[in-house]
Structure formats: structure tokens, C-alpha cells
Coordinates of C-alpha atoms in Angstrom, one line a residue:
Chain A
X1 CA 179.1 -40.8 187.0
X2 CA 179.7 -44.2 186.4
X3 CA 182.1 -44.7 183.4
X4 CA 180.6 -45.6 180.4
X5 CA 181.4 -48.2 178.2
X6 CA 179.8 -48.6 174.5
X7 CA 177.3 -50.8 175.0
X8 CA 176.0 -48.5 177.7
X9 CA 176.3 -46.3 175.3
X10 CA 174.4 -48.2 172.7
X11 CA 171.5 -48.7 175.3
X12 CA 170.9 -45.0 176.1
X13 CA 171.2 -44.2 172.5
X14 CA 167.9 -46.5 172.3
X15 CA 166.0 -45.3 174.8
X16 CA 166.5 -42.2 173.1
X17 CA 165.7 -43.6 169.6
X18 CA 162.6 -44.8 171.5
X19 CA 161.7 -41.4 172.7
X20 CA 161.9 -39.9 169.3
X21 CA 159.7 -42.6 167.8
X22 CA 156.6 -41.9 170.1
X23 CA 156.7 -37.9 169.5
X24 CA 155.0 -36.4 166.2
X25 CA 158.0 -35.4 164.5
X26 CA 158.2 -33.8 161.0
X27 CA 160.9 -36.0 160.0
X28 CA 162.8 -33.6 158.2
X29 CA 166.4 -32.5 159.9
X30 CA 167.2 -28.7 160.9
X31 CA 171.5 -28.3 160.8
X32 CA 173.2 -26.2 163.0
X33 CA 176.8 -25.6 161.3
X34 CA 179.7 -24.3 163.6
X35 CA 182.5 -22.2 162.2
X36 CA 185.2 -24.1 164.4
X37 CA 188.4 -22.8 162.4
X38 CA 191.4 -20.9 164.1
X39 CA 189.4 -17.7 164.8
X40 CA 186.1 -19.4 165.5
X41 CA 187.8 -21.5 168.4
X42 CA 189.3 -18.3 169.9
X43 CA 186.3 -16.4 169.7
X44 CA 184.5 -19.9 171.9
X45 CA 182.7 -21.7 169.2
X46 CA 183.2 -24.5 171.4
X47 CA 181.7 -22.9 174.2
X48 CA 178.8 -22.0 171.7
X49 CA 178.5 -25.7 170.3
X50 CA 178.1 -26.7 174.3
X51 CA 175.4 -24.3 174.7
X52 CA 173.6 -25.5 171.4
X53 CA 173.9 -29.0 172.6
X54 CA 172.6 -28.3 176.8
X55 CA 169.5 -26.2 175.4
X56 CA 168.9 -28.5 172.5
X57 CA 168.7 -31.3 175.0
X58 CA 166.9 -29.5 178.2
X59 CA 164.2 -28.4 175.4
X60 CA 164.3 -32.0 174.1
X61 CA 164.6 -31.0 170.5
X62 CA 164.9 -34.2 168.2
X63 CA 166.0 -34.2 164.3
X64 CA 168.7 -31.8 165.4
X65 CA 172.1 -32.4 163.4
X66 CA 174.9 -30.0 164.8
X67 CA 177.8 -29.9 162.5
X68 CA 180.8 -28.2 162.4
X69 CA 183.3 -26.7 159.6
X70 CA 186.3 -24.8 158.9
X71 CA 186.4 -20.6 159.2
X72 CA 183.6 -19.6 156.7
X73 CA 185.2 -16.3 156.1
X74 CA 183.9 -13.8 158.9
X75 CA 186.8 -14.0 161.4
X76 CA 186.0 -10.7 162.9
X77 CA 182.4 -11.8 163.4
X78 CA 183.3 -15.1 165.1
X79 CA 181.5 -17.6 166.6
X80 CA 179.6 -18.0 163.2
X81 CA 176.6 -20.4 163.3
X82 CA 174.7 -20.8 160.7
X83 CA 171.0 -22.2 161.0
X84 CA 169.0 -24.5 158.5
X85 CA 165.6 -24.8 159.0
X86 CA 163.3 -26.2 156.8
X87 CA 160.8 -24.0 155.7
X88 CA 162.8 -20.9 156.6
X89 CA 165.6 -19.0 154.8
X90 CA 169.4 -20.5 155.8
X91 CA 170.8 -17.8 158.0
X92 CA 174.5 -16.6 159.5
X93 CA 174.6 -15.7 162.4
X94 CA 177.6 -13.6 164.3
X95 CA 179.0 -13.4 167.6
X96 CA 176.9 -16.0 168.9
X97 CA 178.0 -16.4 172.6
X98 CA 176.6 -19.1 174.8
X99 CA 173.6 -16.4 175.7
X100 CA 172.8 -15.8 172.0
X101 CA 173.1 -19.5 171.2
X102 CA 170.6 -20.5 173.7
X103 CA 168.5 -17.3 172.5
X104 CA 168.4 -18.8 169.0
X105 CA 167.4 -22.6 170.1
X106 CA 164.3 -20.8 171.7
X107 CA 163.5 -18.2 169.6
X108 CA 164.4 -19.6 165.6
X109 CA 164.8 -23.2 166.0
X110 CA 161.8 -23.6 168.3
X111 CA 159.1 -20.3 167.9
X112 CA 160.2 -20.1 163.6
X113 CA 161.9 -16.2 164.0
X114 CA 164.9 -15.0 164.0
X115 CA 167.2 -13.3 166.0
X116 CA 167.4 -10.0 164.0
X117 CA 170.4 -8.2 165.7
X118 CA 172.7 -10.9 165.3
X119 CA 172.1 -11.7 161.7
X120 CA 175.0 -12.0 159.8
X121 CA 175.1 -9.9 156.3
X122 CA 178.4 -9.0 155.1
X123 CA 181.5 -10.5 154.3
X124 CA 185.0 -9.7 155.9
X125 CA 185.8 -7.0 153.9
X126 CA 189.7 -8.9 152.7
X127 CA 187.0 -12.1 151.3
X128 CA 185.0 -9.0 149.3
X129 CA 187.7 -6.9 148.0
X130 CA 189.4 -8.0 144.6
X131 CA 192.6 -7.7 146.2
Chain B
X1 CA 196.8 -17.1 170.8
X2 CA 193.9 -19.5 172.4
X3 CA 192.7 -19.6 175.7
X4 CA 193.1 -23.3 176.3
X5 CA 195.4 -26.1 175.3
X6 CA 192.4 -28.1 174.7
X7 CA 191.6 -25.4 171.9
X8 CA 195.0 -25.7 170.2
X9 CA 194.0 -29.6 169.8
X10 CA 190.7 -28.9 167.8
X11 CA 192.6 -26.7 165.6
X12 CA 195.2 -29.1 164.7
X13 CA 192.3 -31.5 164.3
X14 CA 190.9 -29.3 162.4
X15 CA 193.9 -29.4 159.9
X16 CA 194.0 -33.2 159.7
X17 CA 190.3 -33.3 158.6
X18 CA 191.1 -30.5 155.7
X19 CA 194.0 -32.3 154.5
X20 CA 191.4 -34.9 153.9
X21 CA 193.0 -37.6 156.7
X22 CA 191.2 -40.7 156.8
X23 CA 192.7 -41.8 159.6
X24 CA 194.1 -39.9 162.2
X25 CA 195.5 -40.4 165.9
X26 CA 195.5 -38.7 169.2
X27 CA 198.0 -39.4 171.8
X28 CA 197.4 -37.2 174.5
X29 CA 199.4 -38.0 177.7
X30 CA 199.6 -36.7 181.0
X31 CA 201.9 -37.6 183.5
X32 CA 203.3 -36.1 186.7
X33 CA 202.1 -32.1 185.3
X34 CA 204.0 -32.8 182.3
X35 CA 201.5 -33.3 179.0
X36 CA 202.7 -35.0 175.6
X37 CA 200.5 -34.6 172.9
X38 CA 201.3 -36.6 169.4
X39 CA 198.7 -36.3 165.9
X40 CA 199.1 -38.5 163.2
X41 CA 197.6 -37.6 159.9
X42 CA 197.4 -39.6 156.5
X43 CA 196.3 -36.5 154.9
X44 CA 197.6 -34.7 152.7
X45 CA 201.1 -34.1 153.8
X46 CA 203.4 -30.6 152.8
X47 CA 206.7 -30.7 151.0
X48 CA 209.5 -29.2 152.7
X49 CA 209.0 -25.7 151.4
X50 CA 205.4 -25.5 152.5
X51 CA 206.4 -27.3 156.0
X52 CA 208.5 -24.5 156.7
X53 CA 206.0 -22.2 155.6
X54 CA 203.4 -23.2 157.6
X55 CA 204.4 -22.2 160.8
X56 CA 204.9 -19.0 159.6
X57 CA 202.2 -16.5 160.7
X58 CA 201.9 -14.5 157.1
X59 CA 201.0 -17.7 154.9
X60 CA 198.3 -19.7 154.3
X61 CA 197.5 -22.0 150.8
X62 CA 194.9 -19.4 150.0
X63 CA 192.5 -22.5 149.2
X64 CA 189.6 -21.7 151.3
X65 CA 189.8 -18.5 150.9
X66 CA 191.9 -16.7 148.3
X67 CA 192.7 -13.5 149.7
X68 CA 193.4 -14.3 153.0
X69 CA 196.9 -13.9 153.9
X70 CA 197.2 -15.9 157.3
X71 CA 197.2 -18.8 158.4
X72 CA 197.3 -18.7 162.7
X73 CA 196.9 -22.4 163.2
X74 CA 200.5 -23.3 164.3
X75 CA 201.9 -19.9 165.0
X76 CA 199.7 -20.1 167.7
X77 CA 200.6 -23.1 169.4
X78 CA 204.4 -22.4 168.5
X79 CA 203.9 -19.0 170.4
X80 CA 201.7 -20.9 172.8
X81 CA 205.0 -23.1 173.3
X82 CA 207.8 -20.2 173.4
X83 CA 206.4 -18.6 176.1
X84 CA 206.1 -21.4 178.5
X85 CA 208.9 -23.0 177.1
X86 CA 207.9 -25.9 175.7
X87 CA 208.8 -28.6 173.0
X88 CA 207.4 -29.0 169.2
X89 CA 208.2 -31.3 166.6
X90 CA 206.6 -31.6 163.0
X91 CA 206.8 -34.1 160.2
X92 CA 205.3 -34.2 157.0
X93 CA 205.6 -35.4 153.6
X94 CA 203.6 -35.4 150.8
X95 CA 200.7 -37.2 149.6
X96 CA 201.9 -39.7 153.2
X97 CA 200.5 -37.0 156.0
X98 CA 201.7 -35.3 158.9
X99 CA 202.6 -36.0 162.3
X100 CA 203.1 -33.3 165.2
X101 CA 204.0 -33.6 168.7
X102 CA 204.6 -31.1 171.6
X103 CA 205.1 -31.7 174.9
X104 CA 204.3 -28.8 177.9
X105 CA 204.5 -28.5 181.7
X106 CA 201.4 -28.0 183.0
X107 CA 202.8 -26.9 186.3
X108 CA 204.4 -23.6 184.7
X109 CA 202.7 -20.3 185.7
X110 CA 202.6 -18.9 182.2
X111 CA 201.0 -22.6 181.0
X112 CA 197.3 -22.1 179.7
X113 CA 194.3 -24.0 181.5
X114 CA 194.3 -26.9 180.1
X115 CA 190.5 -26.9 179.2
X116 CA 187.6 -28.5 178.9
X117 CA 188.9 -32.6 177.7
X118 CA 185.7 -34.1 177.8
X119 CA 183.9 -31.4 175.7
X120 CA 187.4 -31.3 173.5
X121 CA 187.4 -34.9 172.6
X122 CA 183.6 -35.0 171.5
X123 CA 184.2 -32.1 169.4
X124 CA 187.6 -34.0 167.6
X125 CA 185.4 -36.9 167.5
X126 CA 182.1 -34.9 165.4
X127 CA 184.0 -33.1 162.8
X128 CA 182.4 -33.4 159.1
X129 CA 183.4 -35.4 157.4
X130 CA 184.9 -39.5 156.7
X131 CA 187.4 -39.9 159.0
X132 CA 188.7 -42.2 161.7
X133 CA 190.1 -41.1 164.6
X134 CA 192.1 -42.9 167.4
X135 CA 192.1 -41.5 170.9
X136 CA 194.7 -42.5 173.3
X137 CA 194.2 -41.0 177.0
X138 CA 196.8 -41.2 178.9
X139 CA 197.0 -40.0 183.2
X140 CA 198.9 -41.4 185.2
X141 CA 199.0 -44.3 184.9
X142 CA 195.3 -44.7 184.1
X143 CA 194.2 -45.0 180.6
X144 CA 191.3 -45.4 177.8
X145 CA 191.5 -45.7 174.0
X146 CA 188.8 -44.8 171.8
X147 CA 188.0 -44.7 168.1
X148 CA 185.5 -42.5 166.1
X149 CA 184.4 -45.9 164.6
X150 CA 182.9 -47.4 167.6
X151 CA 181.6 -44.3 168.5
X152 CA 179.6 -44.6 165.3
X153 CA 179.3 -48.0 166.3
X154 CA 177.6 -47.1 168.9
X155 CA 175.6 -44.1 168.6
X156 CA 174.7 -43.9 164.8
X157 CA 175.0 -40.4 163.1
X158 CA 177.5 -38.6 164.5
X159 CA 176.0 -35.3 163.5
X160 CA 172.7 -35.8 165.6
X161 CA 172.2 -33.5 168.7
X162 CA 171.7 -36.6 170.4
X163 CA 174.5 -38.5 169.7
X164 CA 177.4 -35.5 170.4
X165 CA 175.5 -35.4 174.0
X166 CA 175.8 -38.9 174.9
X167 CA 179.5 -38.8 173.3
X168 CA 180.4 -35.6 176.0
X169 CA 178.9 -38.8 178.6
X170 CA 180.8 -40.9 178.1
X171 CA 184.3 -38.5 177.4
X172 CA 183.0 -36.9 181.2
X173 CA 182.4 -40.8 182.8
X174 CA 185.9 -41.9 181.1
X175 CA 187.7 -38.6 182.5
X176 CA 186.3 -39.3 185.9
X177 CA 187.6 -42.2 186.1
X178 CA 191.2 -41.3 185.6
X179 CA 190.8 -38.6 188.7

């Protein structure tokens, strides 16, 4: 690949803009938020944000916003993702590998349901306890 | 202890950003298998006591969350360091920020892979949050500097899908070119 400056930059990021602009779009954003603490990053959240971002793009999703925090608490579920949809209920997921990742781009960003199995719905047990 | 040295660097990002940085740098410098990495912080900053704490596997502030009882960020890369003998320096003072530098040999056996950079740097770069962060790319000889403000510059939201893959673009076109 050529290297890149930032007006390149600035031109592909409008001939994206103008992409978006010509399809339907609802307008309103969905979030994908990243636990990318300590544990997250050993468990591959990065790994998992790439996957997010290649299936996000090969589907050409738009109004996407991928965002990434600190540990939210469920080390020993790691990578955590948690995914905002408008319309449906915020959900955790857990171990969300690069397979799962790509699983929930198709099957709860794009067809509206979720990935059952890998719902997240309890709390590392030292975060619970009144220790 | 992480896989890669790329993923030590997004957890000491990730430090800098919590301690509510506003500006931060990268130095991150390779030259003849020997890599030098340097973060500057105006975050927060630790007093002395806490400094010393902090690399210490069994403590953690217990802000985020208040039962925890460690904190892995640095005792990782410290152990990280120990085994494959390299060097590790930290500064900090309060309410001025931190700065932290190690330096490795990449050619040592025991040394992890040294990760994905590209995919690395776009993640440093998309944290949440109001930041600024200076990256200074170093092989070689060869070299590129840049800042999370021109990125913004350039691409808008940071958050956006969109943006983060044209960021990894240009982090792969600019690695490239130092091969």
C-alpha cells in the first residue's frame, strides 16, 4: 500500500461520507463498547475489536460507533462487548472471540437477535460479594 | 502476563487515559533489535507511596471497582521485563503525571512477539475519551510522528467504525514504509 498521508486520509473519509449519504439510513447510532482493561487485552479484546471492525466493514454497516473502556468487572468472562442497539435491550456479552464477534455483527447488529449462549448475566462473584 | 509487547502498550495507555491525561506521548523506537518505548502522561500522577505500590501485583486504588484486590497492569510488564532481562524506569508525581520507559531486546528468545503495531496504534489512538496523543515511530532510521488531533482532523469522530478502519490504513501504509 501506498503510505498514506492525512489528506489522503481526509479524501477517503469523503467518499465514505458520500456513501453513507446515498443509503436510507435510520440515523440513529448503534455502540459497540470494548472491555480493553488488563484482563480484556489478554483474553484478545483487540483481536475481537479487529473482527468487529473487518465484518463491520465487509457488511458495510454505517452509524456504527465502536468504543472502548476500562475492565467492566467480569475478568473471568473476558473479552466483554457490550452491544447498544436502538430499539433492543443493551446487552454483555462474554468470551466474545473473533468467531463470536463476527457472529454477533450478523446475527444482533444486522438480523435484530441475539446471541443467546454468549449472553452475559452475572457479575464476577469478588464485584457481588460485600466483601 | 500478555501475549504481545504491543498489548503491554494499550494497557499502559490505558492508564494514562484513567488518570484523566490530556495529553500524552508515545515514543516507540526500534533500532538494530533493540526496542525503547517512553509514555508521557499529564494525568494524574501517584505520590511516592502509591508509585511504589503500583507495581506491586496485590494493589489496586479500588476506584473502579471496590473489592478488587489487583491491579496487573505493571506487574505484568515488569515480569514481562525480568524474564528477558530488560530495563524499566517510572516517574510520577502528583497532580503533574507520569512518565515510563522500558527498553527490550527484541532478538532475545524468551522476548514476546512484538504484535500487531498497526492495529496497536489505532487502538491507543480511539480510546474514550478527550485526549491528545503524540506518536513517535521510530525504525531504523525511518520515522513518522502522529497526533490524535490530526487524526480527528482528518477523519471526524473517532468512535465511528469508519474512521478506526481508515486509521488501521494508514498505521499499516505508514509501517510499510519503514520495512
Amino acid at each position: 500500500m501506498a503510505k498514506l498521508t492525512l489528506d489522503d486520509l481526509r479524501k477517503l473519509r469523503d467518499s465514505k461520507k458520500n456513501e453513507v449519504s446515498k443509503r436510507d439510513t435510520e440515523g440513529k447510532e448503534i455502540e459497540v463498547i470494548i472491555g480493553m482493561g488488563t484482563c480484556g487485552i489478554a483474553a484478545g479484546a483487540k483481536e475481537t475489536m479487529d473482527a468487529f471492525l473487518d465484518e463491520i466493514d465487509k457488511e458495510g454497516l454505517k452509524n456504527v460507533a465502536i468504543k472502548q473502556t476500562g475492565c467492566m468487572g467480569f475478568c473471568t468472562y473476558e473479552p466483554t462487548v457490550e452491544i447498544k442497539v436502538p430499539g433492543m435491550p443493551d446487552t454483555l456479552y462474554n468470551n466474545v472471540n473473533t468467531d463470536i464477534a463476527r457472529r454477533i455483527v450478523h446475527r444482533h447488529i444486522k438480523d435484530k437477535k441475539m446471541v443467546s449462549e454468549y449472553v452475559q448475566d452475572r457479575p464476577s462473584i469478588d464485584i457481588m460479594e460485600n466483601k | 502476563m500478555q501475549y504481545s509487547v504491543c498489548d503491554y502498550l494499550i494497557d499502559l495507555l490505558q492508564n494514562s487515559v484513567e488518570a484523566k491525561a490530556t495529553v500524552i506521548t508515545l515514543d516507540y523506537i526500534e533500532k538494530d533489535g533493540s526496542l525503547s518505548v517512553c509514555i508521557g502522561d499529564n494525568g494524574s500522577g501517584m505520590n511516592e507511596e502509591t508509585l511504589k505500590k503500583s507495581t506491586d501485583p496485590f494493589y489496586t486504588d479500588g476506584i473502579k471497582h471496590k473489592n478488587r484486590k489487583v491491579g496487573l497492569g505493571l506487574p505484568f510488564l515488569i515480569q514481562m521485563l525480568e524474564n528477558i532481562g530488560g530495563e524499566f524506569d517510572i516517574k510520577s508525581e502528583e497532580e503533574m503525571g507520569t512518565s515510563l520507559f522500558f527498553s527490550i531486546s527484541l532478538d532475545n528468545i524468551d522476548c514476546p512477539p512484538e504484535g500487531d503495531i498497526a492495529g496497536t496504534f489505532r487502538t491507543l489512538m480511539t480510546f474514550d475519551g478527550e485526549y491528545d496523543l503524540l506518536i513517535n515511530r521510530h525504525k531504523n532510521g525511518k520515522n513518522y510522528s502522529i497526533s490524535r488531533s490530526e487524526l480527528a482532523e482528518a477523519l471526524g469522530d473517532l468512535n465511528s467504525a469508519d474512521s478506526q478502519i481508515l486509521a488501521k490504513q494508514f498505521f499499516v501504509s505508514q509501517e510499510d514504509d519503514l520495512k
